[in-house]
PDB file of C-alpha atoms and ligand atoms in Angstrom:
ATOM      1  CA  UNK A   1     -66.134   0.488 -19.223  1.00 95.00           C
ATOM      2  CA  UNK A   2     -65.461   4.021 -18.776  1.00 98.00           C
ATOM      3  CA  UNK A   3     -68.062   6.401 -17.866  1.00 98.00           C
ATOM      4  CA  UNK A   4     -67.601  10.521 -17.109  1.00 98.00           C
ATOM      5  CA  UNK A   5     -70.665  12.449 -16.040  1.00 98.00           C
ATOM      6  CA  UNK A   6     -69.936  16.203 -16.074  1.00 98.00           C
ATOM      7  CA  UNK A   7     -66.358  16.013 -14.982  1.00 98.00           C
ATOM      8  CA  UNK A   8     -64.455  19.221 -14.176  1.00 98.00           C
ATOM      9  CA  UNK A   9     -61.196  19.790 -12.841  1.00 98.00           C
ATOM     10  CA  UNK A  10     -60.200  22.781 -11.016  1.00 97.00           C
ATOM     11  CA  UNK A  11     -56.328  23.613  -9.989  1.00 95.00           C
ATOM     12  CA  UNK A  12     -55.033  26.685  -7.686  1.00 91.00           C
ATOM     13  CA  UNK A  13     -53.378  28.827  -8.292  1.00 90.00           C
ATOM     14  CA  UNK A  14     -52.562  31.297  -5.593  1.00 92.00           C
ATOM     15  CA  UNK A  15     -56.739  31.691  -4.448  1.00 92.00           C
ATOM     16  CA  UNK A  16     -57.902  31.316  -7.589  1.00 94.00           C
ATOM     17  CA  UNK A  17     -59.340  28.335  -9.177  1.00 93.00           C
ATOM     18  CA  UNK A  18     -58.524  27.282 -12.512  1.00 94.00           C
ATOM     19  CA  UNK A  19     -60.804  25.239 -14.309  1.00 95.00           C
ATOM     20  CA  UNK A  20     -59.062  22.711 -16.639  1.00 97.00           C
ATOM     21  CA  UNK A  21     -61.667  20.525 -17.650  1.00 98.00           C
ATOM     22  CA  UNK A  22     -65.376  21.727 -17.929  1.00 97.00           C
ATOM     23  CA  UNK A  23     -68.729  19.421 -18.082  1.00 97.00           C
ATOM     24  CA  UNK A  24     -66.970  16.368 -19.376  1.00 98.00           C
ATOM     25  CA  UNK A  25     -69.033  13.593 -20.657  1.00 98.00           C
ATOM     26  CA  UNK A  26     -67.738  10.362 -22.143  1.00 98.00           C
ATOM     27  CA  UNK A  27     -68.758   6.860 -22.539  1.00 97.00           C
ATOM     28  CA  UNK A  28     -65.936   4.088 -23.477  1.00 98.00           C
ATOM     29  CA  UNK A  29     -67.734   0.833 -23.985  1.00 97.00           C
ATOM     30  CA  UNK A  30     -65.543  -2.609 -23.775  1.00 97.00           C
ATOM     31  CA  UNK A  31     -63.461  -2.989 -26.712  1.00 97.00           C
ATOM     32  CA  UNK A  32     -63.787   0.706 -27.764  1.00 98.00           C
ATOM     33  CA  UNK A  33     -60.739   2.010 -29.682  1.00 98.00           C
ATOM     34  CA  UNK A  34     -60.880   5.781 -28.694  1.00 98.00           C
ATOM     35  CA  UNK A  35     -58.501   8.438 -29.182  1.00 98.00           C
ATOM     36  CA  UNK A  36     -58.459  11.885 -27.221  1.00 98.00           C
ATOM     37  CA  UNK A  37     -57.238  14.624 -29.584  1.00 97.00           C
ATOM     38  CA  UNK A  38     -56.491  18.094 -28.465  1.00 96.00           C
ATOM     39  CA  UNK A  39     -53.815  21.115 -28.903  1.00 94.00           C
ATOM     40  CA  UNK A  40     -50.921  21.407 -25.945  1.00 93.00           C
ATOM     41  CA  UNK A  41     -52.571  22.770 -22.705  1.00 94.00           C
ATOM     42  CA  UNK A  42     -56.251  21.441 -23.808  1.00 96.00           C
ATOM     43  CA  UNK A  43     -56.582  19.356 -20.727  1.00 96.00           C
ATOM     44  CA  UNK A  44     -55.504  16.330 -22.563  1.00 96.00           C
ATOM     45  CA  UNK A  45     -53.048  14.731 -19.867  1.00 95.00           C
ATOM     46  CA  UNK A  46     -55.188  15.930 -17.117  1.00 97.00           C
ATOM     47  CA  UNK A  47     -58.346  14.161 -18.384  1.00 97.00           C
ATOM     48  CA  UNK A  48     -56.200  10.738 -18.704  1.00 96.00           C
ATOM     49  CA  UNK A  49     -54.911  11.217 -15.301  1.00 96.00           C
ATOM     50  CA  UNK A  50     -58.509  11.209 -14.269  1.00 97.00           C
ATOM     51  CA  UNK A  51     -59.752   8.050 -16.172  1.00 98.00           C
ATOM     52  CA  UNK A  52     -56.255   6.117 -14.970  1.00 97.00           C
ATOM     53  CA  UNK A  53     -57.080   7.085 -11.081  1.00 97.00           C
ATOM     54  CA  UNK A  54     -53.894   9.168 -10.985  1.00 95.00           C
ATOM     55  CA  UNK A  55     -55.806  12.430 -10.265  1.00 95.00           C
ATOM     56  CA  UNK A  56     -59.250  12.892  -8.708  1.00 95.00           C
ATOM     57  CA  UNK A  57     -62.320  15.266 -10.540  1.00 97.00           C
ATOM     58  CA  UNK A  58     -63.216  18.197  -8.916  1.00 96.00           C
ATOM     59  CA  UNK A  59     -66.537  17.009  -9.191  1.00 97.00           C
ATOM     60  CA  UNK A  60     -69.072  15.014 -11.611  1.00 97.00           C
ATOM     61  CA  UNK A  61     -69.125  10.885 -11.592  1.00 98.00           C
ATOM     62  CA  UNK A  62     -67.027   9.004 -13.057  1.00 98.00           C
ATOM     63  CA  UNK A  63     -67.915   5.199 -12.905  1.00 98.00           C
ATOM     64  CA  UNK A  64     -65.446   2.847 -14.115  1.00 97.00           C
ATOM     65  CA  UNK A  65     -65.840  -1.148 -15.085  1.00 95.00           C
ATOM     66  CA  UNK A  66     -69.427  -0.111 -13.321  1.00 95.00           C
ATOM     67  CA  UNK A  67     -68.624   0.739  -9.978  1.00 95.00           C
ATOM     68  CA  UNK A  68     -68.509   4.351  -9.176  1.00 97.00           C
ATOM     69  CA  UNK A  69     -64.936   5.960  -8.105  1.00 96.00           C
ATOM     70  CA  UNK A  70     -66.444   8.459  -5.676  1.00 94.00           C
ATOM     71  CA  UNK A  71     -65.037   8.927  -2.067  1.00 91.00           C
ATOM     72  CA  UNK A  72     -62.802   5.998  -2.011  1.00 94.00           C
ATOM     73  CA  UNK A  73     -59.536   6.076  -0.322  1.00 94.00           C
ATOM     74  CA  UNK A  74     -56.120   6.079  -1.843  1.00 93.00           C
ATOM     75  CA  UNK A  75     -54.939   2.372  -1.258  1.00 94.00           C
ATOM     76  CA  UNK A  76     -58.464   1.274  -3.057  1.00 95.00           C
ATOM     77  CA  UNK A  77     -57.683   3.747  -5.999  1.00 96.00           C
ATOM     78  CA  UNK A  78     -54.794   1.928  -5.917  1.00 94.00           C
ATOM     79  CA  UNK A  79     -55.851  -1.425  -6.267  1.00 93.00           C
ATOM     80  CA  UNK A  80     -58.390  -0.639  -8.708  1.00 95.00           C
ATOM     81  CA  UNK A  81     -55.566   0.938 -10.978  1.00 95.00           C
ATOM     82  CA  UNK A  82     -53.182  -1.992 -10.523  1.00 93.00           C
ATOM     83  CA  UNK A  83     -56.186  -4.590 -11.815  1.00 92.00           C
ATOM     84  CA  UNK A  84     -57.849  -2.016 -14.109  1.00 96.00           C
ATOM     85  CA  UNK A  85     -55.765  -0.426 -16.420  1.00 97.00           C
ATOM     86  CA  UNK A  86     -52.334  -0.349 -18.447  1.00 97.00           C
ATOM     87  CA  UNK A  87     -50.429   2.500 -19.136  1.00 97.00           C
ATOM     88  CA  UNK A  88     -48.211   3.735 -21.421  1.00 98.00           C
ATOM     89  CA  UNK A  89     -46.405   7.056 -21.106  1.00 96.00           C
ATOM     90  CA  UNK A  90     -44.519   9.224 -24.148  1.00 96.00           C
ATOM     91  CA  UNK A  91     -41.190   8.824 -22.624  1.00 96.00           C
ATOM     92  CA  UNK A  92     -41.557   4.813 -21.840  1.00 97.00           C
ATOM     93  CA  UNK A  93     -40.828   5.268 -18.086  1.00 97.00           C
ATOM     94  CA  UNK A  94     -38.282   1.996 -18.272  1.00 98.00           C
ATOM     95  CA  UNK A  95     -36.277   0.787 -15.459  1.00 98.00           C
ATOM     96  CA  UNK A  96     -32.560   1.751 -17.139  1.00 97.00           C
ATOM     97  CA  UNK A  97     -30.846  -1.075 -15.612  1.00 97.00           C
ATOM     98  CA  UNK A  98     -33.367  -3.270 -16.046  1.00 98.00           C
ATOM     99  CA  UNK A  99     -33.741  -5.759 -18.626  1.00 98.00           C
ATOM    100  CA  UNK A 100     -36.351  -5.772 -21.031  1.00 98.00           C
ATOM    101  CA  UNK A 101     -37.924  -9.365 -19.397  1.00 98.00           C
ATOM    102  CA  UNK A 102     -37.878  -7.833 -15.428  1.00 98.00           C
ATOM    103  CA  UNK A 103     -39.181  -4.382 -16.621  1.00 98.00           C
ATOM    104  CA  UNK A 104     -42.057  -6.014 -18.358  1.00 98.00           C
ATOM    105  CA  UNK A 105     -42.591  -8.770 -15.293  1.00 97.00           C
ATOM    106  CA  UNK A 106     -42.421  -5.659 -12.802  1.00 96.00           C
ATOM    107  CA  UNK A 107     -46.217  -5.171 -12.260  1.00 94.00           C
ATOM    108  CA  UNK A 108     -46.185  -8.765 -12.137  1.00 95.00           C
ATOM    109  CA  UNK A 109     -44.744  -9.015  -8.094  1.00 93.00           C
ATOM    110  CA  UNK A 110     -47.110  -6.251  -6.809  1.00 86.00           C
ATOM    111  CA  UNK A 111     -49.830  -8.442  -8.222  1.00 87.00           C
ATOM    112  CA  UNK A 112     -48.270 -11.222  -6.256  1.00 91.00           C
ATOM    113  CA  UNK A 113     -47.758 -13.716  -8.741  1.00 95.00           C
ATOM    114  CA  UNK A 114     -44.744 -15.987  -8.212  1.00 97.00           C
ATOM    115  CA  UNK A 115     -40.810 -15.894 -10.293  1.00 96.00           C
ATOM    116  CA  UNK A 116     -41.506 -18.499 -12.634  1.00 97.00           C
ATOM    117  CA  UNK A 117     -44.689 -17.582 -13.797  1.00 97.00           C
ATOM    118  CA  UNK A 118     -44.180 -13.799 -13.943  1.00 97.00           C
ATOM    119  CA  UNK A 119     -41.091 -14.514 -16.138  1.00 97.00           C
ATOM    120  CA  UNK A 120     -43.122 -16.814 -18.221  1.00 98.00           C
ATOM    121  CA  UNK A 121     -46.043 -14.283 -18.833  1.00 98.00           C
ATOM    122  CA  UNK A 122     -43.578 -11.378 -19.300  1.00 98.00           C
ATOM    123  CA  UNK A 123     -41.857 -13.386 -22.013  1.00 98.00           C
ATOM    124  CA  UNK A 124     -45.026 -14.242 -23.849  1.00 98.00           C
ATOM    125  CA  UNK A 125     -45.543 -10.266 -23.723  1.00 98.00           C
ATOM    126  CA  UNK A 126     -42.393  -9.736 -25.266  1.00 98.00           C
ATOM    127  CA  UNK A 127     -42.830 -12.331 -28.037  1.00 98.00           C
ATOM    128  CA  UNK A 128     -46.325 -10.675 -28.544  1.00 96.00           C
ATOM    129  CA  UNK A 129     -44.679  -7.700 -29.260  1.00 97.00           C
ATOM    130  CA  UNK A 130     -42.208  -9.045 -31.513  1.00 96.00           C
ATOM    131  CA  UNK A 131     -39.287  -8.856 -28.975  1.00 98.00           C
ATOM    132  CA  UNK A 132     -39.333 -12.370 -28.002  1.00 97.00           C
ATOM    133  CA  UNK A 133     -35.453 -12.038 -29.144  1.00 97.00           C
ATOM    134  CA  UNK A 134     -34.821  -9.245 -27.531  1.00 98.00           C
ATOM    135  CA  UNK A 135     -35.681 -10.030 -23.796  1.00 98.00           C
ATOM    136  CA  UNK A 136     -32.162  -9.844 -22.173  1.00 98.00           C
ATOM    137  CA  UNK A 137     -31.715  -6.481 -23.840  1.00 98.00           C
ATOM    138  CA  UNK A 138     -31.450  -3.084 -21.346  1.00 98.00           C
ATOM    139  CA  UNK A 139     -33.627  -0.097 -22.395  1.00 98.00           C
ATOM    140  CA  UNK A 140     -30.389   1.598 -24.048  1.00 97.00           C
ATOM    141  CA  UNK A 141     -29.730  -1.616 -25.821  1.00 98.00           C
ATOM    142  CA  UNK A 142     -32.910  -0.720 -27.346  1.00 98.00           C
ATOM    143  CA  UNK A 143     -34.199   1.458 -30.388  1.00 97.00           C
ATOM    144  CA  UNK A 144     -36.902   4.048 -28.936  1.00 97.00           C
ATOM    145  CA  UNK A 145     -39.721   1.978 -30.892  1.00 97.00           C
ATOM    146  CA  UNK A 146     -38.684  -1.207 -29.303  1.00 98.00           C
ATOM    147  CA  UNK A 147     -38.786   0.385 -26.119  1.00 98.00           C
ATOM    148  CA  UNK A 148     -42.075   1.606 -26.269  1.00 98.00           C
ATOM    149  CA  UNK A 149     -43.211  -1.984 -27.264  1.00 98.00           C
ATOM    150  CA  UNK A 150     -41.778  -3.393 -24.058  1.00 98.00           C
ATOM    151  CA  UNK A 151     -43.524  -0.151 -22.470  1.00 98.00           C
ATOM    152  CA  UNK A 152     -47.096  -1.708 -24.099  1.00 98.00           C
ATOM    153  CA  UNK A 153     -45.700  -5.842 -23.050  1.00 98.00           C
ATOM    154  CA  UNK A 154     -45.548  -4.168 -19.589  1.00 98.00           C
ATOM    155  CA  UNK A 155     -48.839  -2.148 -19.793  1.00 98.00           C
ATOM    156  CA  UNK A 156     -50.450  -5.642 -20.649  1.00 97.00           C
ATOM    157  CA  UNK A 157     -48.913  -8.437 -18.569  1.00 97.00           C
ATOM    158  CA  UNK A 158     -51.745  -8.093 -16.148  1.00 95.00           C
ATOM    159  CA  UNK A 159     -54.420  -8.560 -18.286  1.00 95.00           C
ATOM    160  CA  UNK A 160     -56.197  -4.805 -17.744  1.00 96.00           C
ATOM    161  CA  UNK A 161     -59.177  -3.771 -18.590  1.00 96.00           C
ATOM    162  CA  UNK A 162     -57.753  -0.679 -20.353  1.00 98.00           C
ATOM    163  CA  UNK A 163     -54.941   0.288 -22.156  1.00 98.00           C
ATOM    164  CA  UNK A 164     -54.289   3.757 -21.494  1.00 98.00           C
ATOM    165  CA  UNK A 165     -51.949   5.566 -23.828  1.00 98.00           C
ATOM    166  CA  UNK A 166     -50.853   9.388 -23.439  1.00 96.00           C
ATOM    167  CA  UNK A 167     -48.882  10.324 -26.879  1.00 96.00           C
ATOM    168  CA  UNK A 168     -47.394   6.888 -27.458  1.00 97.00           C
ATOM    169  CA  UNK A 169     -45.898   7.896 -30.559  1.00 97.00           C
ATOM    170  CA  UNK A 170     -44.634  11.437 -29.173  1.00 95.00           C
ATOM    171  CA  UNK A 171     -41.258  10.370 -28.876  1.00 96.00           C
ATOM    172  CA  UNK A 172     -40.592   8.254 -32.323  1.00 96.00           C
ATOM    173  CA  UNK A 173     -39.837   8.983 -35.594  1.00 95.00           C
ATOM    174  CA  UNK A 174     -42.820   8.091 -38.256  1.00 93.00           C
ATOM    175  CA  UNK A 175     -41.360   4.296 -39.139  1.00 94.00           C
ATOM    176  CA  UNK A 176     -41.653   3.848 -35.363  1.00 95.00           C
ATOM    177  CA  UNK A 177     -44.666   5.506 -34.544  1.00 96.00           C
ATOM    178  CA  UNK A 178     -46.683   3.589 -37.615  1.00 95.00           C
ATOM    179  CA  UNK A 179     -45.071   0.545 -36.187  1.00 95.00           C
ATOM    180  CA  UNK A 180     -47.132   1.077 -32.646  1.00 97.00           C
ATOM    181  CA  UNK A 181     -49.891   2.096 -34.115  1.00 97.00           C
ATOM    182  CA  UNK A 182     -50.329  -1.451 -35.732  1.00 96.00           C
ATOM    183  CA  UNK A 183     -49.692  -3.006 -32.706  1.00 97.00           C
ATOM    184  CA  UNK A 184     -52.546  -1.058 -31.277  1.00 97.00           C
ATOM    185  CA  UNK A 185     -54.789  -2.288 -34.238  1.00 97.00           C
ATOM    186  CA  UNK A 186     -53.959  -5.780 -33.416  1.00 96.00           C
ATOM    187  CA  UNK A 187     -54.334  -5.857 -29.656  1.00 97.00           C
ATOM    188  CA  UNK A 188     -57.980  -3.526 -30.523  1.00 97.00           C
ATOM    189  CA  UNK A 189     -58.969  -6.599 -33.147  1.00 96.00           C
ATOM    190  CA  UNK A 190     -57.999  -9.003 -30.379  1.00 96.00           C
ATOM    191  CA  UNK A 191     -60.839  -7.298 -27.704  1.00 95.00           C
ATOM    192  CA  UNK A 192     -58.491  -4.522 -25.871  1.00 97.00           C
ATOM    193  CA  UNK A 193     -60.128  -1.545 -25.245  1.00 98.00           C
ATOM    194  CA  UNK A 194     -58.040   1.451 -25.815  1.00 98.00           C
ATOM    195  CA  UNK A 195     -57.631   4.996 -25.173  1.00 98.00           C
ATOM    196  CA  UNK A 196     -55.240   6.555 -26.466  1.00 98.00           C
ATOM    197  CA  UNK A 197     -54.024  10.552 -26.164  1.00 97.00           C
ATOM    198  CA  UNK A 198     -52.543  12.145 -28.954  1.00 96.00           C
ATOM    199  CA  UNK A 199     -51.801  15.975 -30.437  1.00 94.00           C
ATOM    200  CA  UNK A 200     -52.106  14.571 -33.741  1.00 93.00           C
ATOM    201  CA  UNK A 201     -53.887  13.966 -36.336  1.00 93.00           C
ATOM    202  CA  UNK A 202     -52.527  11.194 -38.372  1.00 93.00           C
ATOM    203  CA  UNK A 203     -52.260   9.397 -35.256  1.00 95.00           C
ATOM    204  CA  UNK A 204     -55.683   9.765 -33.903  1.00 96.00           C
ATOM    205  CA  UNK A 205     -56.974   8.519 -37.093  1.00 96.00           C
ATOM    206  CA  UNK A 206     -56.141   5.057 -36.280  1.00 96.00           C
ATOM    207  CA  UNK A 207     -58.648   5.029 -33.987  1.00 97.00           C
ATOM    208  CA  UNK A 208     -62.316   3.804 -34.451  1.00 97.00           C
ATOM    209  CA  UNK A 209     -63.476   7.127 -32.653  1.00 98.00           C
ATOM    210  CA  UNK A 210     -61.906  10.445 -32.257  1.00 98.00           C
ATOM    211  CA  UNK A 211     -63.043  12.845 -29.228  1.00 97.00           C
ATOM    212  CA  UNK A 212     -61.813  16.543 -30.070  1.00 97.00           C
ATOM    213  CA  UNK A 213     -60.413  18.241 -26.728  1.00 97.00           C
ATOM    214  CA  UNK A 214     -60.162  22.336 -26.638  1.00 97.00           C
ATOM    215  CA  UNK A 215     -59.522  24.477 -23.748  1.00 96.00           C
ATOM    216  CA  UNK A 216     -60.593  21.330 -21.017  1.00 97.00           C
ATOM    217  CA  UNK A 217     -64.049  20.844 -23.360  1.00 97.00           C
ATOM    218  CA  UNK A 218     -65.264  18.458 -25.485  1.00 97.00           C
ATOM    219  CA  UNK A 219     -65.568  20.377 -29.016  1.00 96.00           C
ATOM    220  CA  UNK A 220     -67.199  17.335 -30.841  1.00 96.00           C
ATOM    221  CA  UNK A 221     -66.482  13.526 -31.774  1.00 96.00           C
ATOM    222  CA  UNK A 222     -66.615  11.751 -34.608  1.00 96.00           C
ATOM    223  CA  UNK A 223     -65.242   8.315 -36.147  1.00 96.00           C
ATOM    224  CA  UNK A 224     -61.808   7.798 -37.015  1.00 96.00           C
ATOM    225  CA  UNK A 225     -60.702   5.850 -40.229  1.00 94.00           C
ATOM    226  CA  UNK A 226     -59.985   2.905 -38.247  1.00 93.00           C
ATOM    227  CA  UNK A 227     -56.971   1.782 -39.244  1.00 91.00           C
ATOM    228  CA  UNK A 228     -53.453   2.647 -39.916  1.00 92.00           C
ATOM    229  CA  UNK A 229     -52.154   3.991 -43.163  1.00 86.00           C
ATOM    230  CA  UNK A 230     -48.801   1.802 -44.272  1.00 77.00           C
ATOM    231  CA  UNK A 231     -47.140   4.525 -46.596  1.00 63.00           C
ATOM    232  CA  UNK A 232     -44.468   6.443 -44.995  1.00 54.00           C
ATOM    233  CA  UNK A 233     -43.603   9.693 -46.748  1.00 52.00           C
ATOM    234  CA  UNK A 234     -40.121   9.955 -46.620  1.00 48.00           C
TER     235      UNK A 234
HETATM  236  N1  ADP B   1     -50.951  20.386 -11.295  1.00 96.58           N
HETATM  237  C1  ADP B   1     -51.363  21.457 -11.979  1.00 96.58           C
HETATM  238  N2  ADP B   1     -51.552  22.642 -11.361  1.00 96.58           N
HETATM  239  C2  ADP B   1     -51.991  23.725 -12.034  1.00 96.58           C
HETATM  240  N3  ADP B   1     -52.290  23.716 -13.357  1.00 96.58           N
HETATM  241  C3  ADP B   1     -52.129  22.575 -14.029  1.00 96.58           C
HETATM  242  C4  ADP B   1     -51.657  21.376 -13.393  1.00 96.58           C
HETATM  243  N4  ADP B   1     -51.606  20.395 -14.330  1.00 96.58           N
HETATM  244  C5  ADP B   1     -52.007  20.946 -15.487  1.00 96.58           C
HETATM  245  N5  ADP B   1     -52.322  22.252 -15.312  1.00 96.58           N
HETATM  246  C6  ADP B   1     -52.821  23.170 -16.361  1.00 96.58           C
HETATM  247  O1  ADP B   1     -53.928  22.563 -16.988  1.00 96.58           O
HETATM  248  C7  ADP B   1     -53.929  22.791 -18.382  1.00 96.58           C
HETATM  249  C8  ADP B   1     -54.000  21.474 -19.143  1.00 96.58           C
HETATM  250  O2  ADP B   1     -52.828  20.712 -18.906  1.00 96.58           O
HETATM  251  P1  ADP B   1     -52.628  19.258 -19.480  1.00 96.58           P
HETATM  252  O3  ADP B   1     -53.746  18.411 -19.000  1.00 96.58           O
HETATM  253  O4  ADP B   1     -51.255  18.815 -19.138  1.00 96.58           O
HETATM  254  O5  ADP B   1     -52.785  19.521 -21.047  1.00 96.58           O
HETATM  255  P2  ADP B   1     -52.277  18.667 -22.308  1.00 96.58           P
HETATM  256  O6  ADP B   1     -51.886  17.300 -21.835  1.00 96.58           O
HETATM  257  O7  ADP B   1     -53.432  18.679 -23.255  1.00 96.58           O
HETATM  258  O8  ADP B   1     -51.115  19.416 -22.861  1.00 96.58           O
HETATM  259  C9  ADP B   1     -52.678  23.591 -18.686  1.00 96.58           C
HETATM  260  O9  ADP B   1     -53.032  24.929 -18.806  1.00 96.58           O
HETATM  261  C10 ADP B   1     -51.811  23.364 -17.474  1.00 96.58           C
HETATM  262  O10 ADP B   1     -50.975  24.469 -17.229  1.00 96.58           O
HETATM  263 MG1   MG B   2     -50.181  16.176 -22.044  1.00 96.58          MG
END
């Protein structure tokens, strides 16, 4: 599904160049439940940019759904993102004064699809993630957990390929963050393949596979546990 070839990234700064990621190499297969662990400033957000289309590699091949992203032109990017992948940020990126139903049928009317049915597929979304009585509700109406979830109804109302993730659970308390974890677990038993970005460790562990990040390398991967761990130490 997701395929890097010795990726590296490069920034400027003033004339120099800045490498960011070096020789990455990673294979996501459909249905893979991957996380992408690595300190602050590893390259973490950077690499996910890369895999969601955001950002382009400096060079290497990156070949995603098996078709190679090389030397095509913004607007096809762009297309490719919209059918491709979900995302999901740390902050939720909600639409304030939006409520929970339009925010999550938003990707819906760039895909074209028409009023009735985008408000029907955004509210089977929202019952999927256990806000089905909560879809009239604005963002601030909202606890930050139930705002990622419509952040994760809204990632997959389209149907993508991928669920991207960059520290889902960055901006929760524990209860919360557990909480989004499962309902990674259950959309991963139901087929999604995920990738998810995280600084920690506890949270990477609900992963199948964990891919150690260090200064824009890959240090080593190994499995993760696999599934989430109910206790919450208070
Ligand atoms: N647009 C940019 N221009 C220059 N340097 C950048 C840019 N984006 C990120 N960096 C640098 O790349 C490194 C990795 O950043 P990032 O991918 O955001 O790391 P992480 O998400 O793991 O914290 C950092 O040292 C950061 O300062
Ligand atoms: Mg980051």
């Amino acid at each position: 599904m997701v395929k890097l070839e010795n990726i590296t990234k490069n920034y400027l700064q003033g004339k120099m160049e800045v490498p960011v990621l070096t020789d990455i190499n990673l294979h996501v297969k459909e249905g893979d439940y991957v996380a992408i662990m690595g300190p602050s400033g590893s390259g973490k957000t950077t690499l996910m940019n890369i895999i969601g289309l955001l950002d382009l590699p400096t060079s290497g091949t990156y070949t995603l759904a098996g078709e190679n992203m090389e030397g095509r032109r913004e607007n096809d990017l762009a297309e490719i993102r919209n059918h491709t992948i979900g995302f999901v940020f740390q902050q939720f990126n909600l639409l304030p004064k939006e409520s929970a139903l339009s925010n999550v049928a938003l990707p819906l009317i760039y895909a074209g699809v028409p009023k009735k049915e985008r408000e029907e597929r955004a509210r089977k979304a929202l019952e999927k993630v256990g806000l089905g009585e909560r879809v009239t509700f604005r963002p601030n109406q909202l606890s930050g957990g139930q705002q990622q979830r419509v952040a994760i109804a809204r990632a997959m109302v389209g149907e993508p390929k991928i669920l991207l993730a960059d520290e889902p659970t960055g901006a929760l308390d524990t209860k919360a963050g557990i909480q989004i974890m499962q309902l990674f677990q259950e959309l991963h038993k139901e087929g999604a393949t995920i990738i998810m970005i995280t600084h920690e460790m506890e949270v990477a562990e609900c992963a199948d596979k964990i891919v150690m990040l260090r200064d824009g390398k890959i240090l080593e991967e190994h499995p993760g546990r696999g599934y989430v761990l109910e206790e919450v130490e208070q």
